[in-house]
Structures are given as structure tokens and as C-alpha cells.
PDB file of C-alpha atoms in Angstrom:
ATOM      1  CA  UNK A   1       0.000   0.000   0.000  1.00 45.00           C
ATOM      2  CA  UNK A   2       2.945   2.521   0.966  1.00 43.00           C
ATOM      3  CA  UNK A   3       4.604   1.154  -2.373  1.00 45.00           C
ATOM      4  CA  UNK A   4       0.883   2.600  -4.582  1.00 45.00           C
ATOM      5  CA  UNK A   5       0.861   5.615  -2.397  1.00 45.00           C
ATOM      6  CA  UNK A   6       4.518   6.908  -2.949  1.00 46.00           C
ATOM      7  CA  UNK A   7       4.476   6.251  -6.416  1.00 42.00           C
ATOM      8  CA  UNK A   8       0.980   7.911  -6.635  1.00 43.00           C
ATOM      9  CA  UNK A   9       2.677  10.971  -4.695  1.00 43.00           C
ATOM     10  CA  UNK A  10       5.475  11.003  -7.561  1.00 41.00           C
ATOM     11  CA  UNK A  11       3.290  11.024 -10.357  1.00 40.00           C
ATOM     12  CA  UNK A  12       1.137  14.077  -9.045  1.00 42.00           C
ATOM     13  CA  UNK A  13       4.747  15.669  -8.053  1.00 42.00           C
ATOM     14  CA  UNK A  14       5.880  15.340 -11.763  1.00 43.00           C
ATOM     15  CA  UNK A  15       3.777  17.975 -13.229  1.00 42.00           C
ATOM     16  CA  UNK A  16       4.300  20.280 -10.349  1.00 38.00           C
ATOM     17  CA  UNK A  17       7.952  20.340 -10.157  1.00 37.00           C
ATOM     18  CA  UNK A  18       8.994  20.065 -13.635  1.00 39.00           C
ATOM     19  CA  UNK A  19      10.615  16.204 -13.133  1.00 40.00           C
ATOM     20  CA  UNK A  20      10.287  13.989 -16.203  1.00 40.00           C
ATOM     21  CA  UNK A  21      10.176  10.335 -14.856  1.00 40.00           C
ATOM     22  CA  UNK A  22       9.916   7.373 -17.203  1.00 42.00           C
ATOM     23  CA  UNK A  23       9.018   4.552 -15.665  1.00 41.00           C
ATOM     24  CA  UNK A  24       9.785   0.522 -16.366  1.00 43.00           C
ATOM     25  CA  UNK A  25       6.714  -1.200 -16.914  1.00 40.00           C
ATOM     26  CA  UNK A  26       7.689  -4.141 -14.717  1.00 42.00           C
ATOM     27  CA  UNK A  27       7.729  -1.580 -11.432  1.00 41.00           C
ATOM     28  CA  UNK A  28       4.270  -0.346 -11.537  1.00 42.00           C
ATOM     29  CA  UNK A  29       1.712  -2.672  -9.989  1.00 43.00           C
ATOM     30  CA  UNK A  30      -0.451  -5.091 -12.020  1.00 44.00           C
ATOM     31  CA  UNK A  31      -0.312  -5.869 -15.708  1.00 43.00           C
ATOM     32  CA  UNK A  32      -2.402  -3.068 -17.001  1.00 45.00           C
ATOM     33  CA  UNK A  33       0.118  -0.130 -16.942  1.00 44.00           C
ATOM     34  CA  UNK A  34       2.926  -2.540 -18.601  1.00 44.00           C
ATOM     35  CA  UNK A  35       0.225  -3.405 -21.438  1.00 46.00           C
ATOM     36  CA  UNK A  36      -0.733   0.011 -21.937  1.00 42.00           C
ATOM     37  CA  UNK A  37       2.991   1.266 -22.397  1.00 42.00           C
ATOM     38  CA  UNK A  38       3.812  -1.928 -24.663  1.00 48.00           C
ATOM     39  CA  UNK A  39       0.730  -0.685 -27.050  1.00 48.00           C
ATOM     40  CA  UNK A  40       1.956   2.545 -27.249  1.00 53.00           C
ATOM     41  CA  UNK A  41       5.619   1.648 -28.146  1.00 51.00           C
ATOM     42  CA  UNK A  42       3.708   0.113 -30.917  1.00 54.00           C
ATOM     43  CA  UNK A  43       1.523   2.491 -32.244  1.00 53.00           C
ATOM     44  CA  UNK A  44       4.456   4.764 -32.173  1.00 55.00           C
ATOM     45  CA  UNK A  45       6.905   2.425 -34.372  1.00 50.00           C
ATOM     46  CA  UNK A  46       4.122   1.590 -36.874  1.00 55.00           C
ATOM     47  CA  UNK A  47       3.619   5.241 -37.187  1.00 55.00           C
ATOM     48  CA  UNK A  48       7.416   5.798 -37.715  1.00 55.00           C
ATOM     49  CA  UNK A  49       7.524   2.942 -40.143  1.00 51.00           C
ATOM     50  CA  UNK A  50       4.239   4.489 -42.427  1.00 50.00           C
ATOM     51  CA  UNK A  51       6.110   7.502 -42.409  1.00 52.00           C
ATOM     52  CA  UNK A  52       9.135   5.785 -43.812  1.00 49.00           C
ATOM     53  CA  UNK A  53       7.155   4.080 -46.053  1.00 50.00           C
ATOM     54  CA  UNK A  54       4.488   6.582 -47.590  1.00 53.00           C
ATOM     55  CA  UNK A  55       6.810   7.072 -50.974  1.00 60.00           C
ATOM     56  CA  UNK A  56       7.264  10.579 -49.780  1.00 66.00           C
ATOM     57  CA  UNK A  57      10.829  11.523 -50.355  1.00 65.00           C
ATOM     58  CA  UNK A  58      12.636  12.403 -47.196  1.00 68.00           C
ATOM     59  CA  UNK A  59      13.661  16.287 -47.616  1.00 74.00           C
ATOM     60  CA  UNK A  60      17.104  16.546 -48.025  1.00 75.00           C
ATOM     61  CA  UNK A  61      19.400  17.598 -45.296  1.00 84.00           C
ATOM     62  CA  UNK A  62      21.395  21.153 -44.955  1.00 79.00           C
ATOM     63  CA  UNK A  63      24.672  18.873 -45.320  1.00 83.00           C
ATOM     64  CA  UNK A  64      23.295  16.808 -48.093  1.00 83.00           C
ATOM     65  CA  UNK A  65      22.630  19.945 -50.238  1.00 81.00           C
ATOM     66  CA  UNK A  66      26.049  21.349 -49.501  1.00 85.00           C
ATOM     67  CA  UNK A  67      27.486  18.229 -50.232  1.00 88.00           C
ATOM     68  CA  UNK A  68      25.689  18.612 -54.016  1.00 86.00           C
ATOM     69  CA  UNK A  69      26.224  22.312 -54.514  1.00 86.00           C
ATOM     70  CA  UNK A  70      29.941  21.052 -53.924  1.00 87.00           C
ATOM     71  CA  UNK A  71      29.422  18.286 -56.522  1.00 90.00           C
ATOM     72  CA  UNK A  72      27.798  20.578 -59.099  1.00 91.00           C
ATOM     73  CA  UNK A  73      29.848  23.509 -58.547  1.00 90.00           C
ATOM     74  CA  UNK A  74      32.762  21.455 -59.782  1.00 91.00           C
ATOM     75  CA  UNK A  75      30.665  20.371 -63.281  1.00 92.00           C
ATOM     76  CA  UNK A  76      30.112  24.363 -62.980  1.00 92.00           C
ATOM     77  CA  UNK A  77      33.395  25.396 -63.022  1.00 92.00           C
ATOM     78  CA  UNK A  78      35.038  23.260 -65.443  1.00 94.00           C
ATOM     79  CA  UNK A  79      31.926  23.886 -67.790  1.00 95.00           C
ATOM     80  CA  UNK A  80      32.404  27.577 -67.185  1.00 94.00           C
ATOM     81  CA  UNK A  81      35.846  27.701 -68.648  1.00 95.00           C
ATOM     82  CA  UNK A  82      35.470  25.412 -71.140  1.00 97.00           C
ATOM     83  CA  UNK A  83      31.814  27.921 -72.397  1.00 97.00           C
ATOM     84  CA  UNK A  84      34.163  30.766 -72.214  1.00 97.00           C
ATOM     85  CA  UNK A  85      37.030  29.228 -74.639  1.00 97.00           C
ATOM     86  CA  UNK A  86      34.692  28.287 -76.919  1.00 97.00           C
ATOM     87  CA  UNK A  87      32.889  31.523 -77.202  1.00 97.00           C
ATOM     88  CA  UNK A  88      36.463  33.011 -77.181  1.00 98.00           C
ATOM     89  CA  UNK A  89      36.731  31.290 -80.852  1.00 97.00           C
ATOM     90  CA  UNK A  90      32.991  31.754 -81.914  1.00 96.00           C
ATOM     91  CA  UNK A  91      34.046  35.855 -81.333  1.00 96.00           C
ATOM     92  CA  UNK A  92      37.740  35.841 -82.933  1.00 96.00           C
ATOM     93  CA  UNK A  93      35.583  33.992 -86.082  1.00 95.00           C
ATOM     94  CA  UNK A  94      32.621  36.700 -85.743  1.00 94.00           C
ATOM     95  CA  UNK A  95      35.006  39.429 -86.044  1.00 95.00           C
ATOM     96  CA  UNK A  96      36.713  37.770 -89.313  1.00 94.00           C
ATOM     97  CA  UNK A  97      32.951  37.129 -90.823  1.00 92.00           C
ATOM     98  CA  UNK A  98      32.061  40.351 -89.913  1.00 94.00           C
ATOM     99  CA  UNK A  99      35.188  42.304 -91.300  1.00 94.00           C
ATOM    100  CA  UNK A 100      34.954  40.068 -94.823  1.00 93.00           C
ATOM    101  CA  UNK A 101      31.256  41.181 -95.256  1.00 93.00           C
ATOM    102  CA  UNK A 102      30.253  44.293 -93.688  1.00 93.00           C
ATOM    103  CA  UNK A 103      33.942  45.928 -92.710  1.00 91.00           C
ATOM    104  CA  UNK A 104      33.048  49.137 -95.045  1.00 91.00           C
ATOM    105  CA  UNK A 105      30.681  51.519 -95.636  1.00 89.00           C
ATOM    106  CA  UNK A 106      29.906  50.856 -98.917  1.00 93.00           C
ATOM    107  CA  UNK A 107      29.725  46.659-100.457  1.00 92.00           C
ATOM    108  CA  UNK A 108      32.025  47.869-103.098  1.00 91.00           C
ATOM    109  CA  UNK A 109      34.596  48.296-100.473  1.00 92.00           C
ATOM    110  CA  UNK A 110      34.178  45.060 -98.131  1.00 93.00           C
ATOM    111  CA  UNK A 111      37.518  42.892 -98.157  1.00 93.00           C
ATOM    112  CA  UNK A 112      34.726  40.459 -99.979  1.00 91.00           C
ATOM    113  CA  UNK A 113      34.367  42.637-102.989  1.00 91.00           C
ATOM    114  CA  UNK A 114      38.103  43.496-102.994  1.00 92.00           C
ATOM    115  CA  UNK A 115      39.480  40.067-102.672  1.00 89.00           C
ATOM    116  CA  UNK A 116      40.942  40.373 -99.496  1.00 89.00           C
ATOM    117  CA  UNK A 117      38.480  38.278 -97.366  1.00 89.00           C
ATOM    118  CA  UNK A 118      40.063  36.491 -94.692  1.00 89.00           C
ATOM    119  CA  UNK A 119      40.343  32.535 -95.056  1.00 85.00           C
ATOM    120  CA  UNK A 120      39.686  33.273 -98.992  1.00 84.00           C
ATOM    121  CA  UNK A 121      36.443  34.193-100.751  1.00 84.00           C
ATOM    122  CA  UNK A 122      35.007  30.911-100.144  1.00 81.00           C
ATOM    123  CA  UNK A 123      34.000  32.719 -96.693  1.00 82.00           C
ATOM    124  CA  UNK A 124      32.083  35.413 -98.822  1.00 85.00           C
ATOM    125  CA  UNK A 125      29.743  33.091-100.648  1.00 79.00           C
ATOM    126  CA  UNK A 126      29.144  30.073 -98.568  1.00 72.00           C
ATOM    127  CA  UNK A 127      27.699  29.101 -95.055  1.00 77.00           C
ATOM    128  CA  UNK A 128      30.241  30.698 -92.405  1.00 82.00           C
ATOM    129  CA  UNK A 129      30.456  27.297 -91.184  1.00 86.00           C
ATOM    130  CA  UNK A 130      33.441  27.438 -88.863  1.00 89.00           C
ATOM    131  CA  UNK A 131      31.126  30.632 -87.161  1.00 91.00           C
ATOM    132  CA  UNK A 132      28.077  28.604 -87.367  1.00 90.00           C
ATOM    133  CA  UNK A 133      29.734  25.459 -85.569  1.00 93.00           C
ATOM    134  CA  UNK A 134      31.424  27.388 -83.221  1.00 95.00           C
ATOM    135  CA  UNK A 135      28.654  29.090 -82.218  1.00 94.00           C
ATOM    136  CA  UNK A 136      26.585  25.948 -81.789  1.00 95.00           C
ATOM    137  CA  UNK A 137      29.250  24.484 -79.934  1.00 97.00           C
ATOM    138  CA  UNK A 138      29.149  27.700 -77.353  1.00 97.00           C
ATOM    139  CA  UNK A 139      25.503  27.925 -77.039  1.00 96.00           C
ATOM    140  CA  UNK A 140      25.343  23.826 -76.120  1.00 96.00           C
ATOM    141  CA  UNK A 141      28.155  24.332 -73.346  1.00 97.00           C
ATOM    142  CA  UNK A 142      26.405  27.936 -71.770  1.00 97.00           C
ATOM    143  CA  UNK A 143      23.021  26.064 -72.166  1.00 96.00           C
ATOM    144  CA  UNK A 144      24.263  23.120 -69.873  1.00 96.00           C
ATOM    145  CA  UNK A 145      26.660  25.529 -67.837  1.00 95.00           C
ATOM    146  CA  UNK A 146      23.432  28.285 -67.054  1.00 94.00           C
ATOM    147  CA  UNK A 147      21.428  25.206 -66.204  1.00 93.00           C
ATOM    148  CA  UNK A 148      23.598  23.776 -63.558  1.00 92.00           C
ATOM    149  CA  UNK A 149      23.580  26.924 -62.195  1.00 90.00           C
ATOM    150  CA  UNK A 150      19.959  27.349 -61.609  1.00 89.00           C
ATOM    151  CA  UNK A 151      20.310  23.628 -59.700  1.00 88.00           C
ATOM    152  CA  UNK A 152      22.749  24.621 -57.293  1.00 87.00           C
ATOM    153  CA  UNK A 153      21.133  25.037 -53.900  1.00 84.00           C
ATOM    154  CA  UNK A 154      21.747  27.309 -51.505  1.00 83.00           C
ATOM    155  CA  UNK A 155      20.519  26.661 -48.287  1.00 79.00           C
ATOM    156  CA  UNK A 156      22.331  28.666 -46.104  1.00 83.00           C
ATOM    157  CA  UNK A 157      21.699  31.896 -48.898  1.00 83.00           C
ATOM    158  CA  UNK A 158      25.293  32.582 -49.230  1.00 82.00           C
ATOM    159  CA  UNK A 159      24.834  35.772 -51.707  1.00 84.00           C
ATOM    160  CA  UNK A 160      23.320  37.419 -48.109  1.00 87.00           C
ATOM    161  CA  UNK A 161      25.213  39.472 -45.940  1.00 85.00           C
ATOM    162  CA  UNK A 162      28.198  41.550 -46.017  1.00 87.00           C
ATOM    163  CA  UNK A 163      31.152  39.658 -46.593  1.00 90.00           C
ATOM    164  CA  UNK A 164      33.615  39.752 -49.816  1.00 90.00           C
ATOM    165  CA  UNK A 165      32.208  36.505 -51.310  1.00 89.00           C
ATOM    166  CA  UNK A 166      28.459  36.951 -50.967  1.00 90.00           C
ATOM    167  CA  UNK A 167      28.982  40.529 -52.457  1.00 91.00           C
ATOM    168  CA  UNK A 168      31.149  38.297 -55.415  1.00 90.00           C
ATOM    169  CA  UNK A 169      28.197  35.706 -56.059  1.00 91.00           C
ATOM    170  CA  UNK A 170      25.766  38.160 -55.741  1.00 92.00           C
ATOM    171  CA  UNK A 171      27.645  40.183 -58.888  1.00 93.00           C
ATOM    172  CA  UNK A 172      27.999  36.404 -60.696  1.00 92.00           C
ATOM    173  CA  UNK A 173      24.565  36.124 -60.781  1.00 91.00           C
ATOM    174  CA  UNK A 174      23.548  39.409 -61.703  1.00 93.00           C
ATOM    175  CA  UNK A 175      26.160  39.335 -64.909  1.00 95.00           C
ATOM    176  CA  UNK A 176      24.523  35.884 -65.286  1.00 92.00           C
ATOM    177  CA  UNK A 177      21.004  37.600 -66.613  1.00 94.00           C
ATOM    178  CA  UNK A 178      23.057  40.102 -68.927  1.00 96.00           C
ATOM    179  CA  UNK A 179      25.243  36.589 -70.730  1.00 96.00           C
ATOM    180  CA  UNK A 180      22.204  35.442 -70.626  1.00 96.00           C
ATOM    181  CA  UNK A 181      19.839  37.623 -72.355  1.00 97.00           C
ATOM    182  CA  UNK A 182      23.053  38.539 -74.731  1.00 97.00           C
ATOM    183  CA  UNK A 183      23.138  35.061 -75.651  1.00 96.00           C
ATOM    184  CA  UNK A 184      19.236  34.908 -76.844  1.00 96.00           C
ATOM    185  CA  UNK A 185      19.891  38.334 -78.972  1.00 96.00           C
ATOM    186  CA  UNK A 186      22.968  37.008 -80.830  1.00 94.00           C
ATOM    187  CA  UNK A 187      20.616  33.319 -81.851  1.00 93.00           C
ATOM    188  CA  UNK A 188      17.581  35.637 -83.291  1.00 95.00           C
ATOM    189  CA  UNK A 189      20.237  38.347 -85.046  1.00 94.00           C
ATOM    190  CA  UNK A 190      22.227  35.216 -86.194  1.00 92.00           C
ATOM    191  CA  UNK A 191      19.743  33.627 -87.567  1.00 92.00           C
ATOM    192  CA  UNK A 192      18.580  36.457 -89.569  1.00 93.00           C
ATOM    193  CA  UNK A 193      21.560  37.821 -90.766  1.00 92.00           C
ATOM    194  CA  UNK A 194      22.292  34.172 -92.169  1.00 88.00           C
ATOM    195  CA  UNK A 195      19.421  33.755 -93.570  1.00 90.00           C
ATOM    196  CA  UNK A 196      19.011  36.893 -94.406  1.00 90.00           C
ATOM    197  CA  UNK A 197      17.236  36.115 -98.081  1.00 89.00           C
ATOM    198  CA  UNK A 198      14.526  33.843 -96.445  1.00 91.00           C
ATOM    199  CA  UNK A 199      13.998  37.215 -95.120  1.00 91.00           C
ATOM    200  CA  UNK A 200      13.628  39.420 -98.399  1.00 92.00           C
ATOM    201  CA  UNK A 201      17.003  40.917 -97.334  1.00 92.00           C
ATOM    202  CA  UNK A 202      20.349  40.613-100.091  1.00 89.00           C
ATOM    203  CA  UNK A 203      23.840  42.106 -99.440  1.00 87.00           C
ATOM    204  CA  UNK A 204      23.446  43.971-102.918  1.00 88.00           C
ATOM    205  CA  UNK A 205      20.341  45.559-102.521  1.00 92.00           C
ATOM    206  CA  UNK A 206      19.758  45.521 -98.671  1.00 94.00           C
ATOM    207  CA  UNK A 207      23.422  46.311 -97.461  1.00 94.00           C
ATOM    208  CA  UNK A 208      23.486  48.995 -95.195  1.00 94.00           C
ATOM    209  CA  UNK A 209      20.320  47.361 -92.918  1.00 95.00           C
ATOM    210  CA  UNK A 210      21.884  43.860 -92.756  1.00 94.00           C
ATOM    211  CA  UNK A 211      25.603  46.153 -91.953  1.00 95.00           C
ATOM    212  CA  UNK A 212      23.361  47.676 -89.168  1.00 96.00           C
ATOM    213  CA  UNK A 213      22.355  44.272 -87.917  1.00 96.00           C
ATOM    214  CA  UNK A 214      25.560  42.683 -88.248  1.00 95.00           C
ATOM    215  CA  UNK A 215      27.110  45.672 -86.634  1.00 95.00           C
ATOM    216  CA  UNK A 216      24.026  45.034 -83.437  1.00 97.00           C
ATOM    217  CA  UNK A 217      24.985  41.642 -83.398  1.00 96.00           C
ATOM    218  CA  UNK A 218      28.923  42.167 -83.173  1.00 95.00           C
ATOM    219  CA  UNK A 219      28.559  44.719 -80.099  1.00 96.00           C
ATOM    220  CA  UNK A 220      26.091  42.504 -78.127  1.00 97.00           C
ATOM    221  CA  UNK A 221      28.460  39.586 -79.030  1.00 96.00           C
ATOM    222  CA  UNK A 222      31.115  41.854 -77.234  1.00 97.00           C
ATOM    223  CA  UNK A 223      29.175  42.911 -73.963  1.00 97.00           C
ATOM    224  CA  UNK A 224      27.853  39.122 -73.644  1.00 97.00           C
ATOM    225  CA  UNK A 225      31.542  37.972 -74.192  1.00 97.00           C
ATOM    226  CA  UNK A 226      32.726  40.735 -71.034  1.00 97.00           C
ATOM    227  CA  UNK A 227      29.873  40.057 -69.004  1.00 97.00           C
ATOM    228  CA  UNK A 228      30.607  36.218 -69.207  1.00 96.00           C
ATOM    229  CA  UNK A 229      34.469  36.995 -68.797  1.00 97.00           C
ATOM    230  CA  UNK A 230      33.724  39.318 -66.113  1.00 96.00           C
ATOM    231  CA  UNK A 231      31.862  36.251 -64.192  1.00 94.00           C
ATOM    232  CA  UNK A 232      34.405  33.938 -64.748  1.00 92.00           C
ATOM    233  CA  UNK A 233      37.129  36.463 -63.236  1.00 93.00           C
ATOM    234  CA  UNK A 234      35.397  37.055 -60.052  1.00 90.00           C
ATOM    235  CA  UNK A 235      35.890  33.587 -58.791  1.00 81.00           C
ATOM    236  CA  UNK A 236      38.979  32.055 -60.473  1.00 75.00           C
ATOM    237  CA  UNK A 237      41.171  34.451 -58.140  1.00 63.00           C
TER     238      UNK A 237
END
């Protein structure tokens, strides 16, 4: 009787005092408490287990998604430099294509018409295909590159605060929307200017607009070309 009363006494003392007792189910007296605590061990690990098993994907962890920005920064990086090499040659070949065909004023005085085109005059009246590949190569790497960098998390938000590398990403990915956008000018130009008869548009008779769009199209090649230079720069020292 003492035994029921004291450990009646503690269980009314718990609440008041802030104690936290957990009791073996083999102390109290009679079977009923231990059966009571047994079904409720139970209930609780068949609830666990239906909420391992409810083909919810667990939400990642703040150390799992460091570990993959880690991972895909390194695709990022290497992708990064090898986008900016390759639009490196796509320019030096713009600014060839663009000096053989609309380096003058006037047609008559283009290196084209005066025999002086570089990589010969086969560059004057066929497909600028080492341009054209080039620039498909470029816009394949940036595609992949730009799209890795919209999967990167960033749970802890490092572009916030103060310090010298969240003001650096937060510049990255502000030049990121300028390479960006520059990149979807120079397709629509580029694929006018090429096909610039499908157009109504011919060097002889149409010359000084398609020199005005090649001219558009070699400056925003420029400004995409420093603005994804400019990115690169600000993290590889």
C-alpha cells in the first residue's frame, strides 16, 4: 500500500515540479500499466515505419545539399571555362565574318568585294560554317553551364550578408542575366543575318540594314563575351 501511495505521490509531483520520470513497466503494480505502455511503443513504431514508407521523399538535409552544390559547382566550373574558350573562338571567327562582309561603308569596299576576305572568298559566298559550328558548340556548353547553375542550392543563402564573397556571387549572378539575355539576342540576329534572303534581305540591294544588324549583333556579341568573362574572373582568383 505505501509502495501505490509513494508512487501515486510522484506522479502528481511530476507535473508540479517540472521532473520527467519514465518509468519501467515491470515496477508499476499489475499488468495493465505494462500493457498500456507496450501498445503505445507500438503504435508509435508503426507510425514511424508508415512515415518511412508513404513514398514521400525524405527532404534533403542542410549537409546533403552542400554536399551537391559542392558536386555541381565542380561540373560548374570546369563547364564555365570550357563555355568561355569556346565563345572566345565563336568571337575571334565573328570578327573575321564580320570584317569580310560588312567591314566598309559601302559593299564595293568590303575585303569580300576586294578580294581580301580572310580565309579566302570561299567565306564570302558560302555558309560561315566554322562561325556557325562554333557558335553551336558555345551555345550547347552555356546552355548546360546556365542550367547547372539554376540547380545549385543554396541553403544557407550565401549571396546574403556583407562579406567579400556573398557581395562576389551576388555580382555572378547578376552578370549571369546580362550573358544570358546577350546570348538569346545574338541566336535571333544570327539567324537572320544568315538567312538573311529567307527574309527578303540581299547584301546587294539591302546592305546597309543587314551592316546595321551585323554591326548590333557584333557589339552585343562583345558585352555578352565581357559580361561572361567578367563572371568567370570574379571567382577564379
Amino acid at each position: 500500500m505505501v509502495r501505490g501511495m509513494s508512487l501515486a505521490a510522484l506522479l502528481v509531483a511530476t507535473p508540479i515540479f517540472g521532473f520527467s520520470l519514465s518509468l519501467d513497466p515491470s515496477l508499476v503494480t499489475g499488468p495493465s500499466m505494462a500493457g498500456v505502455v507496450a501498445v503505445q511503443a507500438m503504435e508509435e513504431a508503426e507510425e514511424e515505419a508508415a512515415e518511412a514508407d508513404d513514398g514521400r521523399p525524405r527532404p534533403a538535409t542542410l549537409a546533403e545539399q552542400m554536399q551537391q552544390r559542392g558536386r555541381i559547382s565542380k561540373f560548374h566550373r570546369w563547364l564555365g571555362i570550357a563555355t568561355w574558350a569556346s565563345m572566345t573562338l565563336t568571337v575571334l571567327l565573328g570578327i573575321f565574318q564580320w570584317r569580310n562582309l560588312y567591314g566598309a561603308r559601302e559593299l564595293g569596299d568590303t575585303p569580300c568585294v576586294q578580294g581580301d576576305a580572310i580565309f579566302g572568298m570561299n567565306a564570302c559566298v558560302r555558309q560561315p560554317v566554322p562561325h556557325l559550328v562554333s557558335s553551336i558548340l558555345t551555345t550547347s556548353l552555356y546552355t548546360v553551364t546556365f542550367g547547372l547553375s539554376l540547380r545549385m542550392p543554396d541553403p544557407m543563402n550565401l549571396s546574403e550578408g556583407d562579406s567579400e564573397y556573398a557581395r562576389n556571387l551576388r555580382r555572378h549572378k547578376r552578370l549571369r542575366w546580362v550573358h544570358v539575355i546577350g546570348m538569346i539576342a545574338q541566336q535571333v540576329l544570327g539567324v537572320v543575318i544568315t538567312n538573311a534572303d529567307s527574309f527578303g534581305l540581299s547584301r546587294a540591294n539591302d546592305y546597309g540594314t543587314l551592316r546595321a544588324l551585323s554591326t548590333i549583333h557584333f557589339a552585343i556579341g562583345m558585352v555578352t563575351y565581357g559580361a561572361l568573362t567578367w563572371a568567370g574572373v570574379i571567382f577564379a582568383f
